[in-house]
Amino acid sequence: MGCLTENLSSFLNNRWLVFVAAMWIQSCAGIGYLFGSISPTIKKSLNYNQRQVARLGVAKDLGDSVGFLAGSLSEILPLWGALLIGAIQNFVGYGWVWLVVTGRAPVLPLWAMCILIFVGTNGETYFNTAALVSCVQNFPKSRGPVVGILKGFAGLGGAILTQIYAVMHSPDHASLIFMVAVGPTMVAIALMFIIRPVGGHRQLRPSDGFSFSIIYSICLLLAAYLMGVMLVEDLIDLSHTVITIFTVGLFILLFIPIVIPITLTFSREPRLSVEEALLTDQQKQEPGKSEDDGQDIIFSEIEDEKPKEVDLLPALERQKRIAQLQSKLAQAAAEGAVRIKKRRPHRGEDFTLMEALRKADLWLIFFSLLLGSGSGLTVIDNLGQMSQSLGYDNTHVFVSMISIWNFLGRIGGGYFSEKIVRDYAYPRPVAMAGAQVIMAIGHFIFAMGWPGAMYVGTLLVGLGYGAHWAIVPAAASELFGLKKFGALYNFLTLANPAGSLVFSGVIASSIYDREAERQAHGHNYGQRSLLSSFSSFVYLDEPLKCEGAICFFLTSLIMSGLCIIAVVLSMILVYRTKPVYSHLYGRSRR
């Protein structure tokens, strides 16, 4: 009985169980990607026009990206509390929308519906924050793969929920909104006590690399499976029994990873005590706590008193010499010979958000992400119009495809960026620069409008966009620490709606409307300004339709140019952070 209790305790505190549970929660955190499926139901039920639906879309994007409150609360509350708040927001927001759409509650004005969509979608930010904070702390040596896999599952959430909805076979399309309100809420509440830091740095094992290989294999198989199922269901009229079998197969793939923590719990594999011995004292503390918690002051004089040759010593010897120097300074301070003051953290140490905002590195990441990720989100938001303008009728195929490429980009971005830092001790942002080069090529192909350009462009932009969301959180945790990671991550996510608002809401829409007006009235048209384009959004004018590659030619060229600027910003960041990554990862290669 005692052995069983010990194994159960070991299982519940296994970091791989936390990781698998976080993957399941992230599978429900992609409800924002389902907006394209539920918006027609809202539009028909409430008799909205396209401009009103667009306003709901803006509210959805804001709710998906504004995570300041989630980041702040994750530092105050236990992570289960943050998950509970996210579940309540999701249930109340989308549950109320379902009541309005089905006539069970009075019809609300448009601004109130925007608030409900914002509140419901904002629940995602709590799911994302809790999953990332817990797993990055539990896997401090594998941040790239962990972030890539978790963000990848968030990107697949829409496809997974759509497949589950297909089994319900309900003629009432509003039931999809009900499933969005109830499904993620139930999953988050069921798993909220599992998602937490469990001292992952003490659970290093030789088989960790093999375990990650299994997870990667499952991710690739899941992406291929969903792609195949979507294509078959689109091309062939399947029976409900076959769709049910497909969905059961999906659940089997989602549940396979639980085998990893079960196997590790009942195996007697030794842990990597040698690697743990190489961890610094700060890393050996409980996750989320730093050296500042135990000692509120840091000796700024160490940097001045430390001999230059100390930096050239091996890691263990260097730490020993610094500890000796710190001890001497402490004694001198006690005798009044040295004045003690708190110094500002250096890159690679724990920053608060306000401290990080004073660093140029954070703003380089932010603006590089704004240009790269913002241009990618512009394509995602306008993919339907882009494909229609090129003569494609079946636009949702490209929406499904870019979701898969987005998922693979997140998986690949985490994997390859981790190889770069582990094998070469080179700054992780170089992988972001590579993703932005890929996106620049994809935008250029969109601009040319060649045969098959939609397929190739969707592939390249989807991969590049997804890679950003595996690379940026991991890089931020390396440069600015884990203590305030939730707040830092949610600040950086603001780059997404900011880029989309400017690139999609102003640039792309104004150029599209101008070309549509030219086609509608020939060459006798007035030049349409950005202000007039914005006013049409406000006053709900009926949109014009544009046909041909010219509709997004200039927009795509602008997006391509912005990605090149993002590459330059990323490479400046690479140059600035070389010493940090050499310090963090260079010693592991010696």
Coordinates of C-alpha atoms in Angstrom, one line a residue:
M1 CA 0.0 0.0 0.0
G2 CA 2.9 2.3 0.9
C3 CA 4.5 1.7 -2.5
L4 CA 1.3 2.4 -4.3
T5 CA 0.9 5.7 -2.4
E6 CA 4.4 6.7 -3.2
N7 CA 4.0 5.9 -6.9
L8 CA 0.7 7.9 -7.0
S9 CA 2.4 10.8 -5.4
S10 CA 5.3 10.6 -7.9
F11 CA 2.8 10.4 -10.8
L12 CA 0.9 13.5 -9.7
N13 CA 4.1 15.4 -9.2
N14 CA 5.7 14.3 -12.5
R15 CA 6.6 17.2 -14.7
W16 CA 5.6 15.2 -17.8
L17 CA 2.1 14.8 -16.4
V18 CA 1.9 18.6 -16.0
F19 CA 3.2 19.0 -19.6
V20 CA 0.6 16.5 -21.0
A21 CA -2.2 18.2 -19.1
A22 CA -1.0 21.6 -20.4
M23 CA -1.2 20.2 -24.0
W24 CA -4.8 19.2 -23.4
I25 CA -5.7 22.6 -22.0
Q26 CA -4.0 24.3 -25.0
S27 CA -6.0 22.1 -27.3
C28 CA -9.0 24.0 -26.0
A29 CA -7.3 27.4 -26.0
G30 CA -7.7 28.0 -29.7
I31 CA -11.3 29.0 -29.6
G32 CA -10.4 32.3 -31.3
Y33 CA -9.7 30.3 -34.5
L34 CA -13.3 29.1 -34.5
F35 CA -14.7 32.6 -34.9
G36 CA -14.9 32.1 -38.7
S37 CA -17.2 29.2 -38.0
I38 CA -19.5 30.8 -35.4
S39 CA -19.7 34.3 -36.9
P40 CA -22.2 33.2 -39.8
T41 CA -24.6 31.9 -37.1
I42 CA -24.4 35.1 -35.2
K43 CA -24.8 37.1 -38.3
K44 CA -27.9 35.2 -39.4
S45 CA -29.5 35.1 -36.0
L46 CA -29.0 38.7 -35.1
N47 CA -29.4 40.0 -38.7
Y48 CA -26.0 41.7 -38.7
N49 CA -24.2 43.0 -41.8
Q50 CA -20.6 42.3 -42.6
R51 CA -19.3 45.4 -40.9
Q52 CA -20.9 44.5 -37.7
V53 CA -19.4 41.0 -37.8
A54 CA -16.0 42.7 -38.4
R55 CA -16.4 44.6 -35.2
L56 CA -17.0 41.4 -33.4
G57 CA -13.9 40.1 -35.0
V58 CA -11.9 43.0 -33.6
A59 CA -13.3 42.3 -30.2
K60 CA -12.2 38.7 -30.6
D61 CA -8.6 39.6 -31.6
L62 CA -8.3 42.0 -28.6
G63 CA -9.6 39.4 -26.2
D64 CA -7.2 36.8 -27.6
S65 CA -4.2 39.1 -27.2
V66 CA -4.7 41.5 -24.2
G67 CA -3.4 39.4 -21.4
F68 CA -2.0 42.0 -18.9
L69 CA -4.5 40.9 -16.3
A70 CA -3.8 37.2 -16.8
G71 CA -0.1 37.8 -16.5
S72 CA -0.4 39.9 -13.4
L73 CA -2.8 37.6 -11.6
S74 CA -0.6 34.6 -12.4
E75 CA 2.1 36.2 -10.2
I76 CA -0.4 36.8 -7.3
L77 CA -2.7 33.8 -7.5
P78 CA -1.8 30.1 -7.7
L79 CA -2.0 28.9 -11.3
W80 CA -5.2 26.9 -10.6
G81 CA -6.8 30.3 -9.6
A82 CA -5.8 31.8 -12.9
L83 CA -7.2 28.8 -14.8
L84 CA -10.5 29.0 -12.9
I85 CA -10.9 32.7 -13.8
G86 CA -10.2 31.9 -17.5
A87 CA -12.8 29.1 -17.4
I88 CA -15.4 31.4 -15.8
Q89 CA -14.7 34.1 -18.4
N90 CA -15.0 31.6 -21.3
F91 CA -18.3 30.1 -19.9
V92 CA -19.9 33.5 -19.2
G93 CA -18.8 35.2 -22.4
Y94 CA -19.7 32.5 -24.9
G95 CA -22.5 31.1 -22.8
W96 CA -24.3 34.5 -22.9
V97 CA -23.7 34.8 -26.6
W98 CA -25.3 31.3 -27.1
L99 CA -28.3 32.4 -25.0
V100 CA -28.7 35.6 -27.2
V101 CA -28.3 33.7 -30.5
T102 CA -30.8 31.0 -29.5
G103 CA -33.4 33.5 -28.3
R104 CA -33.1 32.4 -24.6
A105 CA -31.9 35.8 -23.6
P106 CA -32.9 39.3 -24.8
V107 CA -31.0 40.7 -27.8
L108 CA -28.2 43.0 -26.8
P109 CA -26.8 46.0 -28.6
L110 CA -23.7 45.5 -30.7
W111 CA -21.3 47.0 -28.2
A112 CA -22.5 44.6 -25.5
M113 CA -22.0 41.6 -27.9
C114 CA -18.5 42.9 -28.5
I115 CA -17.8 42.9 -24.7
L116 CA -19.1 39.3 -24.4
I117 CA -16.9 38.1 -27.3
F118 CA -14.0 39.9 -25.7
V119 CA -14.6 38.4 -22.3
G120 CA -15.1 34.9 -23.6
T121 CA -12.0 34.9 -25.8
N122 CA -9.9 36.6 -23.1
G123 CA -10.3 33.4 -21.1
E124 CA -7.7 31.9 -23.5
T125 CA -5.0 34.2 -22.2
Y126 CA -5.4 32.6 -18.7
F127 CA -5.1 29.1 -20.3
N128 CA -2.0 30.2 -22.2
T129 CA -0.3 31.9 -19.3
A130 CA -0.9 29.0 -16.8
A131 CA 0.3 26.4 -19.3
L132 CA 3.4 28.3 -20.4
V133 CA 4.5 29.5 -17.0
S134 CA 4.2 26.1 -15.3
C135 CA 5.9 24.2 -18.1
V136 CA 8.8 26.6 -18.8
Q137 CA 9.6 26.5 -15.1
N138 CA 9.4 22.7 -15.1
F139 CA 11.5 22.3 -18.2
P140 CA 14.1 25.1 -17.8
K141 CA 16.6 23.2 -20.1
S142 CA 14.0 22.6 -22.9
R143 CA 12.2 25.9 -23.3
G144 CA 12.1 25.9 -27.1
P145 CA 10.5 22.5 -27.6
V146 CA 8.1 23.0 -24.7
V147 CA 6.8 26.4 -25.9
G148 CA 6.6 25.3 -29.5
I149 CA 4.6 22.2 -28.6
L150 CA 2.2 24.1 -26.3
K151 CA 1.6 26.9 -28.7
G152 CA 1.2 24.4 -31.5
F153 CA -1.6 22.7 -29.7
A154 CA -3.3 26.1 -29.2
G155 CA -3.1 26.6 -33.0
L156 CA -4.8 23.2 -33.6
G157 CA -7.5 23.9 -31.1
G158 CA -10.0 25.1 -33.7
A159 CA -9.5 22.1 -35.9
I160 CA -9.9 19.7 -32.9
L161 CA -13.1 21.4 -31.7
T162 CA -14.5 21.5 -35.2
Q163 CA -14.0 17.7 -35.5
I164 CA -15.7 17.1 -32.2
Y165 CA -18.6 19.3 -33.3
A166 CA -18.9 17.2 -36.5
V167 CA -19.8 14.2 -34.3
M168 CA -22.6 16.0 -32.6
H169 CA -24.3 16.1 -36.0
S170 CA -26.6 18.9 -34.8
P171 CA -28.8 20.8 -37.3
D172 CA -28.7 23.7 -34.9
H173 CA -25.4 25.5 -35.8
A174 CA -25.7 27.5 -32.6
S175 CA -24.7 24.4 -30.7
L176 CA -21.1 25.0 -31.8
I177 CA -21.2 28.2 -29.7
F178 CA -22.6 26.1 -26.8
M179 CA -19.7 23.7 -27.2
V180 CA -17.2 26.5 -27.2
A181 CA -18.7 27.8 -24.0
V182 CA -18.8 24.5 -22.1
G183 CA -16.0 22.3 -23.6
P184 CA -12.9 24.4 -22.7
T185 CA -14.5 25.3 -19.3
M186 CA -14.9 21.6 -18.3
V187 CA -11.3 20.7 -19.4
A188 CA -9.7 23.6 -17.6
I189 CA -11.6 22.9 -14.3
A190 CA -10.8 19.2 -14.5
L191 CA -7.1 19.8 -14.9
M192 CA -6.5 23.1 -13.0
F193 CA -4.9 21.4 -10.0
I194 CA -2.4 19.5 -12.1
I195 CA -1.0 22.6 -13.9
R196 CA 1.7 23.9 -11.5
P197 CA 5.4 24.0 -11.1
V198 CA 6.7 20.8 -9.6
G199 CA 10.4 21.4 -9.3
G200 CA 11.1 20.1 -12.8
H201 CA 14.9 20.8 -12.6
R202 CA 15.1 17.9 -10.1
Q203 CA 13.5 15.5 -12.5
L204 CA 16.1 15.4 -15.3
R205 CA 16.5 12.0 -16.8
P206 CA 18.6 10.5 -19.6
S207 CA 15.4 9.6 -21.5
D208 CA 14.1 13.1 -21.7
G209 CA 15.3 13.4 -25.3
F210 CA 13.5 10.2 -26.3
S211 CA 10.3 11.5 -24.5
F212 CA 10.4 14.7 -26.5
S213 CA 10.9 12.6 -29.7
I214 CA 7.7 10.7 -28.9
I215 CA 5.8 14.0 -28.4
Y216 CA 7.2 15.4 -31.7
S217 CA 6.1 12.2 -33.5
I218 CA 2.6 12.4 -32.1
C219 CA 2.4 16.1 -33.1
L220 CA 3.4 15.3 -36.7
L221 CA 1.0 12.4 -36.8
L222 CA -1.8 14.5 -35.4
A223 CA -1.3 17.3 -37.9
A224 CA -1.2 14.8 -40.8
Y225 CA -4.3 13.0 -39.4
L226 CA -6.3 16.2 -39.1
M227 CA -5.3 17.3 -42.6
G228 CA -6.3 14.0 -44.1
V229 CA -9.6 13.9 -42.2
M230 CA -10.5 17.5 -43.2
L231 CA -9.8 16.8 -46.9
V232 CA -11.8 13.5 -46.8
E233 CA -14.7 15.1 -45.1
D234 CA -14.6 18.0 -47.6
L235 CA -14.5 15.8 -50.7
I236 CA -16.7 12.9 -49.7
D237 CA -20.1 12.8 -48.1
L238 CA -19.3 10.5 -45.1
S239 CA -21.8 8.8 -42.8
H240 CA -22.1 9.7 -39.2
T241 CA -20.5 6.4 -38.2
V242 CA -17.3 7.1 -40.2
I243 CA -17.1 10.6 -38.7
T244 CA -17.4 9.1 -35.2
I245 CA -14.6 6.7 -36.0
F246 CA -12.4 9.6 -37.2
T247 CA -13.1 11.5 -34.0
V248 CA -12.3 8.4 -31.8
G249 CA -9.0 8.2 -33.6
L250 CA -8.4 11.8 -32.8
F251 CA -9.0 11.2 -29.1
I252 CA -6.6 8.2 -29.1
L253 CA -3.8 10.4 -30.6
L254 CA -4.5 13.1 -27.9
F255 CA -4.4 10.6 -25.1
I256 CA -1.2 8.7 -26.2
P257 CA 1.2 11.1 -24.5
I258 CA -0.1 10.2 -21.0
V259 CA 1.9 7.0 -21.4
I260 CA 5.1 9.0 -20.9
P261 CA 4.5 10.1 -17.2
I262 CA 3.0 6.6 -16.4
T263 CA 6.1 4.9 -17.7
L264 CA 8.5 7.3 -16.0
T265 CA 6.6 6.8 -12.7
F266 CA 7.0 3.1 -12.6
S267 CA 10.5 2.9 -14.0
R268 CA 13.5 3.1 -11.9
E269 CA 15.6 5.2 -14.3
P270 CA 18.3 7.3 -12.5
R271 CA 18.0 11.1 -12.8
L272 CA 20.8 13.3 -14.1
S273 CA 22.3 14.1 -10.8
V274 CA 25.5 15.3 -12.6
E275 CA 23.5 17.9 -14.6
E276 CA 21.6 19.0 -11.5
A277 CA 24.9 19.6 -9.7
L278 CA 25.9 22.0 -12.5
L279 CA 22.8 24.1 -11.9
T280 CA 23.3 27.4 -10.1
D281 CA 21.9 27.9 -6.7
Q282 CA 19.2 30.2 -8.1
Q283 CA 18.0 27.4 -10.5
K284 CA 17.9 24.9 -7.7
Q285 CA 15.4 26.9 -5.8
E286 CA 11.7 26.4 -6.1
P287 CA 10.4 27.5 -9.5
G288 CA 9.2 31.1 -9.5
K289 CA 11.5 32.1 -6.7
S290 CA 14.8 33.8 -7.2
E291 CA 17.8 34.7 -5.2
D292 CA 16.3 38.0 -4.4
D293 CA 13.6 36.3 -2.3
G294 CA 16.2 35.0 0.1
Q295 CA 18.5 38.0 0.1
D296 CA 16.8 41.3 -0.9
I297 CA 20.1 43.1 -1.7
I298 CA 22.7 42.3 -4.3
F299 CA 26.3 43.6 -4.1
S300 CA 26.8 45.9 -7.0
E301 CA 30.5 46.2 -6.0
I302 CA 31.1 42.6 -7.1
E303 CA 31.2 43.7 -10.7
D304 CA 33.8 46.3 -9.9
E305 CA 35.9 44.1 -7.6
K306 CA 35.8 40.9 -9.7
P307 CA 39.1 40.3 -11.6
K308 CA 38.8 40.1 -15.3
E309 CA 40.2 36.6 -15.5
V310 CA 37.3 35.2 -13.4
D311 CA 35.0 35.3 -16.4
L312 CA 37.5 33.0 -18.3
L313 CA 37.3 30.3 -15.6
P314 CA 35.1 27.1 -15.9
A315 CA 31.6 27.5 -14.6
L316 CA 32.1 25.8 -11.2
E317 CA 35.4 27.5 -10.5
R318 CA 33.9 30.9 -11.5
Q319 CA 30.9 30.5 -9.2
K320 CA 33.2 29.5 -6.3
R321 CA 35.4 32.6 -6.8
I322 CA 32.4 34.9 -7.0
A323 CA 30.9 33.3 -3.8
Q324 CA 34.2 33.9 -2.0
L325 CA 34.3 37.5 -3.2
Q326 CA 30.7 38.0 -2.1
S327 CA 31.5 36.6 1.3
K328 CA 34.3 39.0 1.7
L329 CA 32.1 41.9 0.7
A330 CA 29.4 40.9 3.1
Q331 CA 32.0 40.9 6.0
A332 CA 33.3 44.3 4.8
A333 CA 29.7 45.6 4.6
A334 CA 29.0 44.5 8.1
E335 CA 32.0 46.4 9.3
G336 CA 30.9 49.5 7.5
A337 CA 33.7 49.5 5.0
V338 CA 31.5 48.9 1.9
R339 CA 28.3 50.5 1.0
I340 CA 25.6 48.0 -0.2
K341 CA 23.1 48.9 -2.8
K342 CA 20.7 47.0 -5.0
R343 CA 21.8 46.8 -8.7
R344 CA 19.7 46.5 -11.7
P345 CA 19.5 43.0 -13.2
H346 CA 21.6 42.0 -16.2
R347 CA 20.3 40.1 -19.2
G348 CA 19.7 36.5 -18.3
E349 CA 18.5 37.4 -14.8
D350 CA 15.0 37.9 -13.4
F351 CA 13.4 41.2 -14.6
T352 CA 10.2 42.8 -13.6
L353 CA 8.1 44.1 -16.5
M354 CA 9.0 47.7 -15.7
E355 CA 12.7 46.9 -15.6
A356 CA 12.4 45.0 -18.9
L357 CA 10.6 47.9 -20.5
R358 CA 13.8 50.0 -20.0
K359 CA 15.8 47.5 -22.1
A360 CA 16.3 48.0 -25.8
D361 CA 16.3 44.2 -26.2
L362 CA 12.6 43.9 -25.2
W363 CA 11.6 46.6 -27.7
L364 CA 13.6 44.9 -30.5
I365 CA 11.7 41.7 -29.8
F366 CA 8.4 43.6 -29.7
F367 CA 8.8 45.5 -32.9
S368 CA 10.3 42.5 -34.8
L369 CA 7.3 40.5 -33.6
L370 CA 4.9 43.3 -34.6
L371 CA 6.2 43.4 -38.1
G372 CA 6.6 39.7 -38.6
S373 CA 3.7 38.2 -36.7
G374 CA 1.4 41.2 -37.6
S375 CA 2.0 40.7 -41.3
G376 CA 1.2 37.0 -40.9
L377 CA -2.0 37.7 -39.0
T378 CA -3.0 40.1 -41.8
V379 CA -2.9 37.1 -44.2
I380 CA -4.9 34.9 -41.8
D381 CA -7.6 37.6 -41.4
N382 CA -7.9 38.2 -45.1
L383 CA -7.3 34.7 -46.4
G384 CA -10.9 34.3 -47.5
Q385 CA -10.9 37.5 -49.6
M386 CA -7.5 36.7 -51.0
S387 CA -8.5 33.3 -52.2
Q388 CA -11.8 34.7 -53.6
S389 CA -10.0 37.4 -55.5
L390 CA -7.9 34.8 -57.2
G391 CA -11.0 32.8 -58.2
Y392 CA -11.1 30.1 -55.5
D393 CA -14.6 29.2 -54.3
N394 CA -13.7 26.8 -51.6
T395 CA -12.0 29.3 -49.3
H396 CA -12.2 27.3 -46.0
V397 CA -9.6 24.8 -47.4
F398 CA -7.0 27.5 -47.2
V399 CA -8.1 28.4 -43.7
S400 CA -7.7 24.8 -42.6
M401 CA -4.3 24.5 -44.4
I402 CA -2.9 27.6 -42.7
S403 CA -3.9 26.3 -39.3
I404 CA -1.9 23.1 -40.0
W405 CA 1.1 25.0 -41.3
N406 CA 0.8 27.3 -38.3
F407 CA 0.9 24.3 -36.0
L408 CA 3.9 22.8 -37.8
G409 CA 5.7 26.2 -37.7
R410 CA 5.3 26.3 -34.0
I411 CA 6.6 22.8 -33.5
G412 CA 9.5 23.3 -35.9
G413 CA 10.3 26.8 -34.6
G414 CA 10.7 25.4 -31.1
Y415 CA 12.7 22.4 -32.3
F416 CA 15.2 24.2 -34.6
S417 CA 15.7 27.2 -32.3
E418 CA 16.6 24.8 -29.5
K419 CA 19.1 23.0 -31.7
I420 CA 20.7 26.4 -32.4
V421 CA 21.1 27.3 -28.8
R422 CA 22.1 23.9 -27.6
D423 CA 24.5 22.8 -30.3
Y424 CA 26.0 26.2 -31.2
A425 CA 25.3 28.5 -28.2
Y426 CA 24.0 31.0 -30.8
P427 CA 21.2 33.4 -29.9
R428 CA 17.7 32.0 -30.4
P429 CA 16.4 35.2 -32.3
V430 CA 18.4 34.1 -35.3
A431 CA 15.7 31.5 -35.8
M432 CA 13.1 34.2 -35.8
A433 CA 15.1 36.1 -38.5
G434 CA 15.0 32.9 -40.6
A435 CA 11.2 32.6 -40.1
Q436 CA 10.8 36.2 -41.2
V437 CA 12.8 35.5 -44.4
I438 CA 10.5 32.6 -45.2
M439 CA 7.5 34.9 -44.6
A440 CA 8.9 37.6 -46.9
I441 CA 9.2 35.1 -49.7
G442 CA 5.6 33.9 -49.0
H443 CA 4.2 37.5 -49.1
F444 CA 6.1 38.1 -52.4
I445 CA 4.6 34.9 -53.9
F446 CA 1.1 36.2 -52.9
A447 CA 1.8 39.5 -54.6
M448 CA 2.8 37.8 -57.9
G449 CA -0.5 35.8 -58.0
W450 CA 1.1 33.0 -60.0
P451 CA -0.7 29.7 -60.5
G452 CA -0.6 27.8 -57.2
A453 CA 0.5 31.0 -55.3
M454 CA -2.2 30.5 -52.7
Y455 CA -1.0 27.1 -51.8
V456 CA 2.7 28.0 -51.6
G457 CA 2.1 31.4 -50.0
T458 CA -0.2 29.8 -47.4
L459 CA 2.5 27.2 -46.6
L460 CA 5.4 29.7 -46.2
V461 CA 3.4 32.4 -44.3
G462 CA 1.8 29.8 -42.0
L463 CA 5.1 28.2 -41.1
G464 CA 6.8 31.5 -40.5
Y465 CA 4.0 33.0 -38.5
G466 CA 3.7 29.9 -36.3
A467 CA 7.5 29.8 -35.6
H468 CA 7.3 33.3 -34.0
W469 CA 5.1 32.0 -31.2
A470 CA 7.6 29.2 -30.3
I471 CA 10.7 31.3 -30.5
V472 CA 9.6 34.6 -28.8
P473 CA 8.4 33.3 -25.4
A474 CA 11.5 31.1 -25.1
A475 CA 13.8 34.0 -25.9
A476 CA 12.0 36.3 -23.5
S477 CA 12.4 33.8 -20.7
E478 CA 16.1 33.5 -21.4
L479 CA 16.8 37.2 -21.6
F480 CA 14.5 38.4 -18.8
G481 CA 14.1 35.4 -16.5
L482 CA 11.2 33.3 -15.3
K483 CA 10.1 35.2 -12.2
K484 CA 7.8 37.6 -14.1
F485 CA 7.5 35.5 -17.3
G486 CA 3.7 35.7 -17.3
A487 CA 3.6 39.5 -17.4
L488 CA 6.4 39.7 -20.0
Y489 CA 4.8 37.2 -22.3
N490 CA 1.4 38.9 -22.2
F491 CA 3.1 42.2 -23.0
L492 CA 4.7 40.8 -26.1
T493 CA 1.4 39.3 -27.3
L494 CA 0.1 42.9 -27.7
A495 CA 2.3 43.1 -30.8
N496 CA -0.1 40.7 -32.6
P497 CA -3.3 42.9 -32.5
A498 CA -1.3 46.1 -32.9
G499 CA 0.2 44.7 -36.1
S500 CA -3.1 43.4 -37.3
L501 CA -4.9 46.7 -36.6
V502 CA -2.4 48.7 -38.7
F503 CA -1.7 46.2 -41.4
S504 CA -5.1 44.6 -41.9
G505 CA -7.5 47.2 -40.5
V506 CA -5.9 50.2 -42.3
I507 CA -3.4 49.2 -45.0
A508 CA -4.9 46.0 -46.5
S509 CA -8.5 47.2 -46.2
S510 CA -7.9 50.6 -47.7
I511 CA -6.0 49.2 -50.7
Y512 CA -8.6 46.5 -51.3
D513 CA -11.4 49.0 -51.1
R514 CA -9.7 51.3 -53.5
E515 CA -9.1 48.6 -56.1
A516 CA -12.7 47.4 -55.6
E517 CA -13.9 50.9 -56.2
R518 CA -11.8 51.2 -59.3
Q519 CA -13.3 48.0 -60.7
A520 CA -16.8 49.1 -59.8
H521 CA -16.6 52.6 -61.4
G522 CA -13.8 52.2 -63.9
H523 CA -11.2 54.8 -63.9
N524 CA -13.6 57.6 -62.8
Y525 CA -13.1 57.3 -59.1
G526 CA -11.6 59.5 -56.5
Q527 CA -8.6 58.6 -54.5
R528 CA -9.8 57.0 -51.3
S529 CA -8.0 58.0 -48.2
L530 CA -7.2 56.0 -45.1
L531 CA -9.7 58.2 -43.2
S532 CA -12.5 57.4 -45.6
S533 CA -11.7 53.7 -45.4
F534 CA -11.9 53.9 -41.6
S535 CA -15.2 55.9 -41.8
S536 CA -16.7 53.1 -43.9
F537 CA -15.9 50.7 -41.1
V538 CA -17.5 52.9 -38.5
Y539 CA -20.7 53.7 -40.5
L540 CA -21.2 50.2 -41.8
D541 CA -21.1 50.8 -45.5
E542 CA -21.6 47.7 -47.6
P543 CA -18.2 46.5 -48.8
L544 CA -17.2 46.3 -52.4
K545 CA -15.8 43.2 -54.0
C546 CA -12.4 43.1 -55.8
E547 CA -11.3 40.4 -58.3
G548 CA -7.8 39.6 -59.5
A549 CA -4.2 39.5 -58.2
I550 CA -4.2 43.3 -58.1
C551 CA -6.4 43.3 -55.0
F552 CA -3.6 42.3 -52.7
F553 CA -0.6 43.0 -54.9
L554 CA 0.6 46.2 -53.2
T555 CA -0.4 44.9 -49.7
S556 CA 1.6 41.8 -50.1
L557 CA 4.6 43.7 -51.3
I558 CA 4.4 46.0 -48.3
M559 CA 4.1 43.0 -46.0
S560 CA 7.2 41.5 -47.6
G561 CA 9.1 44.7 -47.1
L562 CA 8.0 44.8 -43.4
C563 CA 9.3 41.3 -42.9
I564 CA 12.7 42.3 -44.3
I565 CA 12.8 45.2 -41.7
A566 CA 11.9 42.6 -39.0
V567 CA 14.8 40.5 -40.1
V568 CA 17.1 43.5 -39.6
L569 CA 15.7 44.1 -36.1
S570 CA 16.1 40.4 -35.2
M571 CA 19.7 40.3 -36.4
I572 CA 20.5 43.4 -34.3
L573 CA 19.0 41.5 -31.3
V574 CA 21.2 38.5 -32.2
Y575 CA 24.3 40.7 -32.2
R576 CA 23.4 42.3 -28.9
T577 CA 22.6 39.0 -27.1
K578 CA 25.6 36.8 -28.2
P579 CA 27.3 37.1 -24.8
V580 CA 24.1 36.1 -23.0
Y581 CA 23.6 32.9 -24.9
S582 CA 27.3 32.1 -24.8
H583 CA 27.1 32.3 -21.0
L584 CA 23.8 30.4 -20.8
Y585 CA 24.6 27.6 -23.2
G586 CA 28.3 27.8 -24.0
R587 CA 29.3 26.0 -20.7
S588 CA 27.1 23.1 -21.5
R589 CA 29.1 22.4 -24.7
R590 CA 32.4 22.3 -22.9

